[in-house]
């Protein structure tokens, strides 16, 4: 048992059964814990089970074995415990930006008028002021992701899963969104689990990084990121950052080797 873990996974495994391949192990005996208010990233080779892992945490899939706990309570298979944002923004095109951001609060039973009143100051503070009555088709990719992130954070869950939210953005917009996310996280102090293929992004954002092996995904290493906060882009040139990146690259290269169960 991990001390002071806000969210914890204990011996979580998942096996898919297919007509052609039989039993396929997606993830195998995953143990990890993220204390309250921390930012943790998960990296690993393509197909290592990162999305399966997130679906299990979100309650969308039942693990073959193991359990997910929040503050020591078993929440395995329970939907609505965490906020979950995918790479696609999934904004409803027929709803305004404001009403898209209010969706999570609405689903939790908050009257729409109250939800709008609560959301409006956040739109102004986080760069969407003046766009509240626009529709998603009028927004840039970065602004759509801002709206989707605010919707996820205002869902009122203390734990947020972000599955490659900036993966489809161009380099400049991606850098801006990373800075913006750090500001949001500093203000909201959510517990964040973040999936990315971008090692620089993981190091820049995170308190710790979990490295998964090739399928079946197993925790190969946990890397602490001792870079001071608040962070600026100057850290990319620091010796600590460079050494951490080299270490992570070595782990990822080794993690890409096929695993056997």
PDB file of C-alpha atoms in Angstrom:
ATOM      1  CA  UNK A   1       0.000   0.000   0.000  1.00  0.00           C
ATOM      2  CA  UNK A   2       1.336   3.416  -0.971  1.00  0.00           C
ATOM      3  CA  UNK A   3       1.189   6.136   1.698  1.00  0.00           C
ATOM      4  CA  UNK A   4      -0.983   9.215   1.187  1.00  0.00           C
ATOM      5  CA  UNK A   5      -2.088   8.149  -2.298  1.00  0.00           C
ATOM      6  CA  UNK A   6      -5.097  10.057  -3.533  1.00  0.00           C
ATOM      7  CA  UNK A   7      -5.551   7.556  -6.343  1.00  0.00           C
ATOM      8  CA  UNK A   8      -3.958   4.133  -6.350  1.00  0.00           C
ATOM      9  CA  UNK A   9      -3.906   1.121  -8.657  1.00  0.00           C
ATOM     10  CA  UNK A  10      -3.161  -2.239  -7.077  1.00  0.00           C
ATOM     11  CA  UNK A  11      -2.131  -5.198  -9.251  1.00  0.00           C
ATOM     12  CA  UNK A  12      -4.318  -4.046 -12.151  1.00  0.00           C
ATOM     13  CA  UNK A  13      -4.242  -6.347 -15.178  1.00  0.00           C
ATOM     14  CA  UNK A  14      -6.452  -6.554 -18.236  1.00  0.00           C
ATOM     15  CA  UNK A  15      -6.764  -9.340 -20.787  1.00  0.00           C
ATOM     16  CA  UNK A  16      -8.689  -9.033 -24.051  1.00  0.00           C
ATOM     17  CA  UNK A  17     -10.128 -12.166 -25.640  1.00  0.00           C
ATOM     18  CA  UNK A  18     -10.171 -12.170 -29.445  1.00  0.00           C
ATOM     19  CA  UNK A  19     -11.463 -14.825 -31.863  1.00  0.00           C
ATOM     20  CA  UNK A  20      -8.175 -14.920 -33.812  1.00  0.00           C
ATOM     21  CA  UNK A  21      -5.467 -14.299 -31.211  1.00  0.00           C
ATOM     22  CA  UNK A  22      -7.041 -15.781 -28.095  1.00  0.00           C
ATOM     23  CA  UNK A  23      -6.105 -13.978 -24.866  1.00  0.00           C
ATOM     24  CA  UNK A  24      -4.113 -10.782 -25.324  1.00  0.00           C
ATOM     25  CA  UNK A  25      -2.608  -9.104 -22.252  1.00  0.00           C
ATOM     26  CA  UNK A  26      -2.947  -5.318 -22.503  1.00  0.00           C
ATOM     27  CA  UNK A  27      -1.566  -4.395 -19.068  1.00  0.00           C
ATOM     28  CA  UNK A  28      -0.061  -6.613 -16.407  1.00  0.00           C
ATOM     29  CA  UNK A  29       0.033  -6.028 -12.630  1.00  0.00           C
ATOM     30  CA  UNK A  30       0.113  -2.238 -12.654  1.00  0.00           C
ATOM     31  CA  UNK A  31       0.830  -0.674  -9.275  1.00  0.00           C
ATOM     32  CA  UNK A  32       0.981   3.098  -9.018  1.00  0.00           C
ATOM     33  CA  UNK A  33      -0.177   5.840  -6.699  1.00  0.00           C
ATOM     34  CA  UNK A  34      -0.544   9.587  -7.181  1.00  0.00           C
ATOM     35  CA  UNK A  35      -0.834  11.703  -4.011  1.00  0.00           C
ATOM     36  CA  UNK A  36      -3.364  14.490  -3.843  1.00  0.00           C
ATOM     37  CA  UNK A  37      -2.520  17.545  -5.934  1.00  0.00           C
ATOM     38  CA  UNK A  38       0.366  15.935  -7.827  1.00  0.00           C
ATOM     39  CA  UNK A  39       0.926  15.878 -11.590  1.00  0.00           C
ATOM     40  CA  UNK A  40       1.998  12.461 -12.902  1.00  0.00           C
ATOM     41  CA  UNK A  41       2.623  11.452 -16.508  1.00  0.00           C
ATOM     42  CA  UNK A  42       2.573   8.032 -18.134  1.00  0.00           C
ATOM     43  CA  UNK A  43       4.796   7.362 -21.140  1.00  0.00           C
ATOM     44  CA  UNK A  44       5.570   4.214 -23.083  1.00  0.00           C
ATOM     45  CA  UNK A  45       5.702   2.634 -26.537  1.00  0.00           C
ATOM     46  CA  UNK A  46       2.634   2.703 -28.782  1.00  0.00           C
ATOM     47  CA  UNK A  47       0.220  -0.064 -27.905  1.00  0.00           C
ATOM     48  CA  UNK A  48       1.493  -0.507 -24.350  1.00  0.00           C
ATOM     49  CA  UNK A  49      -1.968  -0.154 -22.813  1.00  0.00           C
ATOM     50  CA  UNK A  50      -2.031   3.485 -21.695  1.00  0.00           C
ATOM     51  CA  UNK A  51      -5.571   4.108 -22.951  1.00  0.00           C
ATOM     52  CA  UNK A  52      -6.778   0.788 -21.526  1.00  0.00           C
ATOM     53  CA  UNK A  53      -5.348   1.870 -18.190  1.00  0.00           C
ATOM     54  CA  UNK A  54      -7.189   5.194 -18.339  1.00  0.00           C
ATOM     55  CA  UNK A  55     -10.446   3.488 -19.310  1.00  0.00           C
ATOM     56  CA  UNK A  56     -10.131   1.266 -16.250  1.00  0.00           C
ATOM     57  CA  UNK A  57      -9.434   4.224 -13.943  1.00  0.00           C
ATOM     58  CA  UNK A  58     -12.442   6.041 -15.413  1.00  0.00           C
ATOM     59  CA  UNK A  59     -14.673   3.020 -14.830  1.00  0.00           C
ATOM     60  CA  UNK A  60     -15.308   2.463 -18.537  1.00  0.00           C
ATOM     61  CA  UNK A  61     -13.658  -0.980 -18.455  1.00  0.00           C
ATOM     62  CA  UNK A  62     -13.500  -3.575 -15.706  1.00  0.00           C
ATOM     63  CA  UNK A  63      -9.985  -4.918 -15.073  1.00  0.00           C
ATOM     64  CA  UNK A  64      -9.406  -8.639 -15.301  1.00  0.00           C
ATOM     65  CA  UNK A  65      -7.804  -8.390 -11.868  1.00  0.00           C
ATOM     66  CA  UNK A  66      -6.815  -5.731  -9.364  1.00  0.00           C
ATOM     67  CA  UNK A  67      -8.547  -2.634  -8.089  1.00  0.00           C
ATOM     68  CA  UNK A  68      -8.610   1.146  -8.276  1.00  0.00           C
ATOM     69  CA  UNK A  69      -8.936   3.064  -5.023  1.00  0.00           C
ATOM     70  CA  UNK A  70      -9.447   6.738  -4.200  1.00  0.00           C
ATOM     71  CA  UNK A  71      -8.544   7.726  -0.648  1.00  0.00           C
ATOM     72  CA  UNK A  72      -8.578   4.028   0.207  1.00  0.00           C
ATOM     73  CA  UNK A  73     -12.091   3.395  -1.135  1.00  0.00           C
ATOM     74  CA  UNK A  74     -12.499   0.795  -3.882  1.00  0.00           C
ATOM     75  CA  UNK A  75     -13.928   2.606  -6.920  1.00  0.00           C
ATOM     76  CA  UNK A  76     -13.190  -0.088  -9.527  1.00  0.00           C
ATOM     77  CA  UNK A  77     -15.749   0.064 -12.329  1.00  0.00           C
ATOM     78  CA  UNK A  78     -17.412   3.209 -10.974  1.00  0.00           C
ATOM     79  CA  UNK A  79     -18.147   5.929 -13.542  1.00  0.00           C
ATOM     80  CA  UNK A  80     -18.065   9.627 -12.659  1.00  0.00           C
ATOM     81  CA  UNK A  81     -15.297   9.485 -10.052  1.00  0.00           C
ATOM     82  CA  UNK A  82     -12.710  11.201 -12.272  1.00  0.00           C
ATOM     83  CA  UNK A  83     -12.724  13.820 -15.005  1.00  0.00           C
ATOM     84  CA  UNK A  84     -11.518  12.380 -18.308  1.00  0.00           C
ATOM     85  CA  UNK A  85     -10.375  14.283 -21.402  1.00  0.00           C
ATOM     86  CA  UNK A  86      -9.351  12.565 -24.622  1.00  0.00           C
ATOM     87  CA  UNK A  87      -7.140  13.917 -27.407  1.00  0.00           C
ATOM     88  CA  UNK A  88     -10.203  14.998 -29.372  1.00  0.00           C
ATOM     89  CA  UNK A  89     -12.014  17.916 -27.770  1.00  0.00           C
ATOM     90  CA  UNK A  90     -15.464  16.290 -28.291  1.00  0.00           C
ATOM     91  CA  UNK A  91     -17.240  19.637 -28.039  1.00  0.00           C
ATOM     92  CA  UNK A  92     -20.876  19.553 -29.129  1.00  0.00           C
ATOM     93  CA  UNK A  93     -21.117  21.666 -32.319  1.00  0.00           C
ATOM     94  CA  UNK A  94     -24.683  22.782 -31.549  1.00  0.00           C
ATOM     95  CA  UNK A  95     -23.786  24.189 -28.121  1.00  0.00           C
ATOM     96  CA  UNK A  96     -22.007  27.471 -27.499  1.00  0.00           C
ATOM     97  CA  UNK A  97     -18.557  27.511 -25.920  1.00  0.00           C
ATOM     98  CA  UNK A  98     -20.100  28.505 -22.593  1.00  0.00           C
ATOM     99  CA  UNK A  99     -22.698  25.743 -22.677  1.00  0.00           C
ATOM    100  CA  UNK A 100     -20.080  23.176 -23.697  1.00  0.00           C
ATOM    101  CA  UNK A 101     -17.971  24.148 -20.692  1.00  0.00           C
ATOM    102  CA  UNK A 102     -21.039  23.864 -18.452  1.00  0.00           C
ATOM    103  CA  UNK A 103     -21.823  20.314 -19.599  1.00  0.00           C
ATOM    104  CA  UNK A 104     -20.112  18.480 -16.736  1.00  0.00           C
ATOM    105  CA  UNK A 105     -21.780  20.650 -14.101  1.00  0.00           C
ATOM    106  CA  UNK A 106     -25.111  20.158 -15.863  1.00  0.00           C
ATOM    107  CA  UNK A 107     -24.659  16.368 -15.816  1.00  0.00           C
ATOM    108  CA  UNK A 108     -24.029  16.572 -12.074  1.00  0.00           C
ATOM    109  CA  UNK A 109     -27.431  18.208 -11.654  1.00  0.00           C
ATOM    110  CA  UNK A 110     -26.486  21.884 -11.403  1.00  0.00           C
ATOM    111  CA  UNK A 111     -29.110  24.218 -12.926  1.00  0.00           C
ATOM    112  CA  UNK A 112     -27.833  25.684 -16.201  1.00  0.00           C
ATOM    113  CA  UNK A 113     -28.165  29.267 -15.017  1.00  0.00           C
ATOM    114  CA  UNK A 114     -26.002  28.530 -11.980  1.00  0.00           C
ATOM    115  CA  UNK A 115     -23.500  26.602 -14.103  1.00  0.00           C
ATOM    116  CA  UNK A 116     -23.149  29.522 -16.530  1.00  0.00           C
ATOM    117  CA  UNK A 117     -22.616  31.976 -13.673  1.00  0.00           C
ATOM    118  CA  UNK A 118     -19.924  29.756 -12.241  1.00  0.00           C
ATOM    119  CA  UNK A 119     -18.176  29.182 -15.573  1.00  0.00           C
ATOM    120  CA  UNK A 120     -18.067  32.748 -16.893  1.00  0.00           C
ATOM    121  CA  UNK A 121     -15.224  34.041 -14.682  1.00  0.00           C
ATOM    122  CA  UNK A 122     -13.072  31.105 -15.803  1.00  0.00           C
ATOM    123  CA  UNK A 123     -13.631  31.898 -19.472  1.00  0.00           C
ATOM    124  CA  UNK A 124     -12.435  35.441 -18.860  1.00  0.00           C
ATOM    125  CA  UNK A 125      -9.456  34.359 -16.733  1.00  0.00           C
ATOM    126  CA  UNK A 126      -8.270  31.612 -19.068  1.00  0.00           C
ATOM    127  CA  UNK A 127      -8.376  33.253 -22.473  1.00  0.00           C
ATOM    128  CA  UNK A 128     -11.890  32.492 -23.716  1.00  0.00           C
ATOM    129  CA  UNK A 129     -13.517  35.768 -22.743  1.00  0.00           C
ATOM    130  CA  UNK A 130     -15.589  37.145 -25.621  1.00  0.00           C
ATOM    131  CA  UNK A 131     -16.043  33.683 -27.135  1.00  0.00           C
ATOM    132  CA  UNK A 132     -18.682  32.407 -24.736  1.00  0.00           C
ATOM    133  CA  UNK A 133     -21.495  32.710 -27.287  1.00  0.00           C
ATOM    134  CA  UNK A 134     -19.499  31.378 -30.235  1.00  0.00           C
ATOM    135  CA  UNK A 135     -19.808  27.827 -31.491  1.00  0.00           C
ATOM    136  CA  UNK A 136     -16.889  25.361 -31.682  1.00  0.00           C
ATOM    137  CA  UNK A 137     -16.616  25.713 -35.474  1.00  0.00           C
ATOM    138  CA  UNK A 138     -15.446  29.307 -34.952  1.00  0.00           C
ATOM    139  CA  UNK A 139     -12.555  28.336 -32.653  1.00  0.00           C
ATOM    140  CA  UNK A 140      -8.956  27.406 -33.389  1.00  0.00           C
ATOM    141  CA  UNK A 141      -7.649  24.002 -32.324  1.00  0.00           C
ATOM    142  CA  UNK A 142      -5.961  25.461 -29.268  1.00  0.00           C
ATOM    143  CA  UNK A 143      -9.090  27.316 -28.166  1.00  0.00           C
ATOM    144  CA  UNK A 144     -11.173  24.159 -28.547  1.00  0.00           C
ATOM    145  CA  UNK A 145      -8.739  22.355 -26.251  1.00  0.00           C
ATOM    146  CA  UNK A 146      -8.962  25.209 -23.751  1.00  0.00           C
ATOM    147  CA  UNK A 147     -12.736  24.846 -23.703  1.00  0.00           C
ATOM    148  CA  UNK A 148     -12.494  21.058 -23.343  1.00  0.00           C
ATOM    149  CA  UNK A 149      -9.981  21.363 -20.483  1.00  0.00           C
ATOM    150  CA  UNK A 150     -12.138  23.874 -18.629  1.00  0.00           C
ATOM    151  CA  UNK A 151     -15.144  21.579 -19.068  1.00  0.00           C
ATOM    152  CA  UNK A 152     -13.131  18.705 -17.582  1.00  0.00           C
ATOM    153  CA  UNK A 153     -11.791  20.742 -14.649  1.00  0.00           C
ATOM    154  CA  UNK A 154     -15.197  22.215 -13.807  1.00  0.00           C
ATOM    155  CA  UNK A 155     -16.697  18.740 -13.659  1.00  0.00           C
ATOM    156  CA  UNK A 156     -15.883  18.938  -9.928  1.00  0.00           C
ATOM    157  CA  UNK A 157     -13.737  15.852  -9.644  1.00  0.00           C
ATOM    158  CA  UNK A 158     -10.499  16.131  -7.696  1.00  0.00           C
ATOM    159  CA  UNK A 159      -8.821  13.701 -10.123  1.00  0.00           C
ATOM    160  CA  UNK A 160      -8.344  14.436 -13.822  1.00  0.00           C
ATOM    161  CA  UNK A 161      -7.185  12.090 -16.589  1.00  0.00           C
ATOM    162  CA  UNK A 162      -5.723  13.777 -19.679  1.00  0.00           C
ATOM    163  CA  UNK A 163      -5.046  11.434 -22.604  1.00  0.00           C
ATOM    164  CA  UNK A 164      -2.689  13.214 -25.034  1.00  0.00           C
ATOM    165  CA  UNK A 165      -4.756  16.418 -25.011  1.00  0.00           C
ATOM    166  CA  UNK A 166      -2.207  18.359 -27.099  1.00  0.00           C
ATOM    167  CA  UNK A 167      -1.124  15.579 -29.454  1.00  0.00           C
ATOM    168  CA  UNK A 168      -2.882  17.010 -32.513  1.00  0.00           C
ATOM    169  CA  UNK A 169      -1.703  20.621 -32.080  1.00  0.00           C
ATOM    170  CA  UNK A 170       1.136  22.345 -33.919  1.00  0.00           C
ATOM    171  CA  UNK A 171       4.376  22.923 -31.976  1.00  0.00           C
ATOM    172  CA  UNK A 172       3.775  26.589 -31.140  1.00  0.00           C
ATOM    173  CA  UNK A 173       0.190  26.062 -29.992  1.00  0.00           C
ATOM    174  CA  UNK A 174       1.246  22.987 -28.039  1.00  0.00           C
ATOM    175  CA  UNK A 175       3.865  24.996 -26.122  1.00  0.00           C
ATOM    176  CA  UNK A 176       1.292  27.676 -25.311  1.00  0.00           C
ATOM    177  CA  UNK A 177      -1.170  25.048 -24.103  1.00  0.00           C
ATOM    178  CA  UNK A 178       1.435  23.424 -21.866  1.00  0.00           C
ATOM    179  CA  UNK A 179       2.126  26.776 -20.181  1.00  0.00           C
ATOM    180  CA  UNK A 180      -1.602  27.371 -19.889  1.00  0.00           C
ATOM    181  CA  UNK A 181      -2.192  23.926 -18.369  1.00  0.00           C
ATOM    182  CA  UNK A 182       0.452  24.567 -15.701  1.00  0.00           C
ATOM    183  CA  UNK A 183      -1.338  27.795 -14.800  1.00  0.00           C
ATOM    184  CA  UNK A 184      -4.656  25.944 -14.589  1.00  0.00           C
ATOM    185  CA  UNK A 185      -3.164  23.171 -12.493  1.00  0.00           C
ATOM    186  CA  UNK A 186      -1.541  25.653 -10.106  1.00  0.00           C
ATOM    187  CA  UNK A 187      -4.919  27.376  -9.639  1.00  0.00           C
ATOM    188  CA  UNK A 188      -7.159  24.295  -9.391  1.00  0.00           C
ATOM    189  CA  UNK A 189      -4.671  21.941  -7.653  1.00  0.00           C
ATOM    190  CA  UNK A 190      -6.271  18.856  -9.121  1.00  0.00           C
ATOM    191  CA  UNK A 191      -4.587  15.461  -9.031  1.00  0.00           C
ATOM    192  CA  UNK A 192      -3.590  14.862 -12.659  1.00  0.00           C
ATOM    193  CA  UNK A 193      -2.678  11.716 -14.586  1.00  0.00           C
ATOM    194  CA  UNK A 194      -1.403  12.677 -18.029  1.00  0.00           C
ATOM    195  CA  UNK A 195      -0.629  10.429 -21.009  1.00  0.00           C
ATOM    196  CA  UNK A 196       1.766  11.694 -23.667  1.00  0.00           C
ATOM    197  CA  UNK A 197       4.210  10.441 -26.288  1.00  0.00           C
ATOM    198  CA  UNK A 198       6.200  13.680 -25.943  1.00  0.00           C
ATOM    199  CA  UNK A 199       9.018  13.200 -23.439  1.00  0.00           C
ATOM    200  CA  UNK A 200       9.835  16.922 -23.254  1.00  0.00           C
ATOM    201  CA  UNK A 201       6.185  17.584 -22.434  1.00  0.00           C
ATOM    202  CA  UNK A 202       6.137  14.936 -19.702  1.00  0.00           C
ATOM    203  CA  UNK A 203       9.296  16.310 -18.073  1.00  0.00           C
ATOM    204  CA  UNK A 204       8.150  19.923 -18.312  1.00  0.00           C
ATOM    205  CA  UNK A 205       4.736  19.288 -16.743  1.00  0.00           C
ATOM    206  CA  UNK A 206       5.201  16.482 -14.240  1.00  0.00           C
ATOM    207  CA  UNK A 207       6.178  15.792 -10.660  1.00  0.00           C
ATOM    208  CA  UNK A 208       6.786  12.158 -11.561  1.00  0.00           C
ATOM    209  CA  UNK A 209       6.741   9.990 -14.675  1.00  0.00           C
ATOM    210  CA  UNK A 210       5.752   6.338 -14.957  1.00  0.00           C
ATOM    211  CA  UNK A 211       7.430   4.470 -17.813  1.00  0.00           C
ATOM    212  CA  UNK A 212       5.461   1.533 -19.220  1.00  0.00           C
ATOM    213  CA  UNK A 213       6.974  -1.407 -21.077  1.00  0.00           C
ATOM    214  CA  UNK A 214       5.775  -2.675 -24.435  1.00  0.00           C
ATOM    215  CA  UNK A 215       2.630  -4.810 -24.313  1.00  0.00           C
ATOM    216  CA  UNK A 216       1.726  -6.154 -21.912  1.00  0.00           C
ATOM    217  CA  UNK A 217       2.206  -2.795 -20.243  1.00  0.00           C
ATOM    218  CA  UNK A 218       4.067  -3.023 -16.947  1.00  0.00           C
ATOM    219  CA  UNK A 219       5.569  -0.273 -14.802  1.00  0.00           C
ATOM    220  CA  UNK A 220       9.210  -0.296 -15.824  1.00  0.00           C
ATOM    221  CA  UNK A 221      10.258   2.705 -13.753  1.00  0.00           C
ATOM    222  CA  UNK A 222       9.011   5.669 -11.781  1.00  0.00           C
ATOM    223  CA  UNK A 223      11.046   8.834 -12.391  1.00  0.00           C
ATOM    224  CA  UNK A 224      10.885  11.750  -9.977  1.00  0.00           C
ATOM    225  CA  UNK A 225      11.197  15.154 -11.678  1.00  0.00           C
ATOM    226  CA  UNK A 226      12.998  17.470  -9.211  1.00  0.00           C
ATOM    227  CA  UNK A 227      12.686  20.619 -11.342  1.00  0.00           C
ATOM    228  CA  UNK A 228      11.538  23.620  -9.270  1.00  0.00           C
ATOM    229  CA  UNK A 229       8.119  25.186  -9.745  1.00  0.00           C
ATOM    230  CA  UNK A 230       6.860  27.434 -11.178  1.00  0.00           C
ATOM    231  CA  UNK A 231       8.545  26.252 -14.368  1.00  0.00           C
ATOM    232  CA  UNK A 232       9.577  28.236 -17.391  1.00  0.00           C
ATOM    233  CA  UNK A 233      11.009  27.014 -20.675  1.00  0.00           C
ATOM    234  CA  UNK A 234      14.492  27.745 -19.374  1.00  0.00           C
ATOM    235  CA  UNK A 235      14.393  24.308 -17.730  1.00  0.00           C
ATOM    236  CA  UNK A 236      14.810  22.657 -21.151  1.00  0.00           C
ATOM    237  CA  UNK A 237      18.459  23.779 -21.165  1.00  0.00           C
ATOM    238  CA  UNK A 238      19.206  22.793 -17.568  1.00  0.00           C
ATOM    239  CA  UNK A 239      21.598  19.896 -16.850  1.00  0.00           C
ATOM    240  CA  UNK A 240      18.951  18.207 -14.681  1.00  0.00           C
ATOM    241  CA  UNK A 241      16.421  18.244 -17.517  1.00  0.00           C
ATOM    242  CA  UNK A 242      18.952  16.951 -20.040  1.00  0.00           C
ATOM    243  CA  UNK A 243      20.062  14.122 -17.744  1.00  0.00           C
ATOM    244  CA  UNK A 244      16.464  13.153 -16.978  1.00  0.00           C
ATOM    245  CA  UNK A 245      15.608  13.108 -20.657  1.00  0.00           C
ATOM    246  CA  UNK A 246      18.597  10.908 -21.469  1.00  0.00           C
ATOM    247  CA  UNK A 247      17.626   8.497 -18.686  1.00  0.00           C
ATOM    248  CA  UNK A 248      14.006   8.353 -19.857  1.00  0.00           C
ATOM    249  CA  UNK A 249      15.057   7.780 -23.467  1.00  0.00           C
ATOM    250  CA  UNK A 250      17.212   4.841 -22.365  1.00  0.00           C
ATOM    251  CA  UNK A 251      14.256   3.399 -20.466  1.00  0.00           C
ATOM    252  CA  UNK A 252      11.895   3.911 -23.397  1.00  0.00           C
ATOM    253  CA  UNK A 253      14.301   2.289 -25.821  1.00  0.00           C
ATOM    254  CA  UNK A 254      14.594  -0.693 -23.503  1.00  0.00           C
ATOM    255  CA  UNK A 255      10.829  -0.651 -22.822  1.00  0.00           C
ATOM    256  CA  UNK A 256      10.120  -1.055 -26.532  1.00  0.00           C
ATOM    257  CA  UNK A 257      11.518  -4.583 -26.434  1.00  0.00           C
ATOM    258  CA  UNK A 258       8.738  -7.196 -26.663  1.00  0.00           C
ATOM    259  CA  UNK A 259       7.526  -8.568 -23.326  1.00  0.00           C
ATOM    260  CA  UNK A 260       6.312 -12.050 -22.499  1.00  0.00           C
ATOM    261  CA  UNK A 261       3.723 -12.800 -19.864  1.00  0.00           C
TER     262      UNK A 261
END
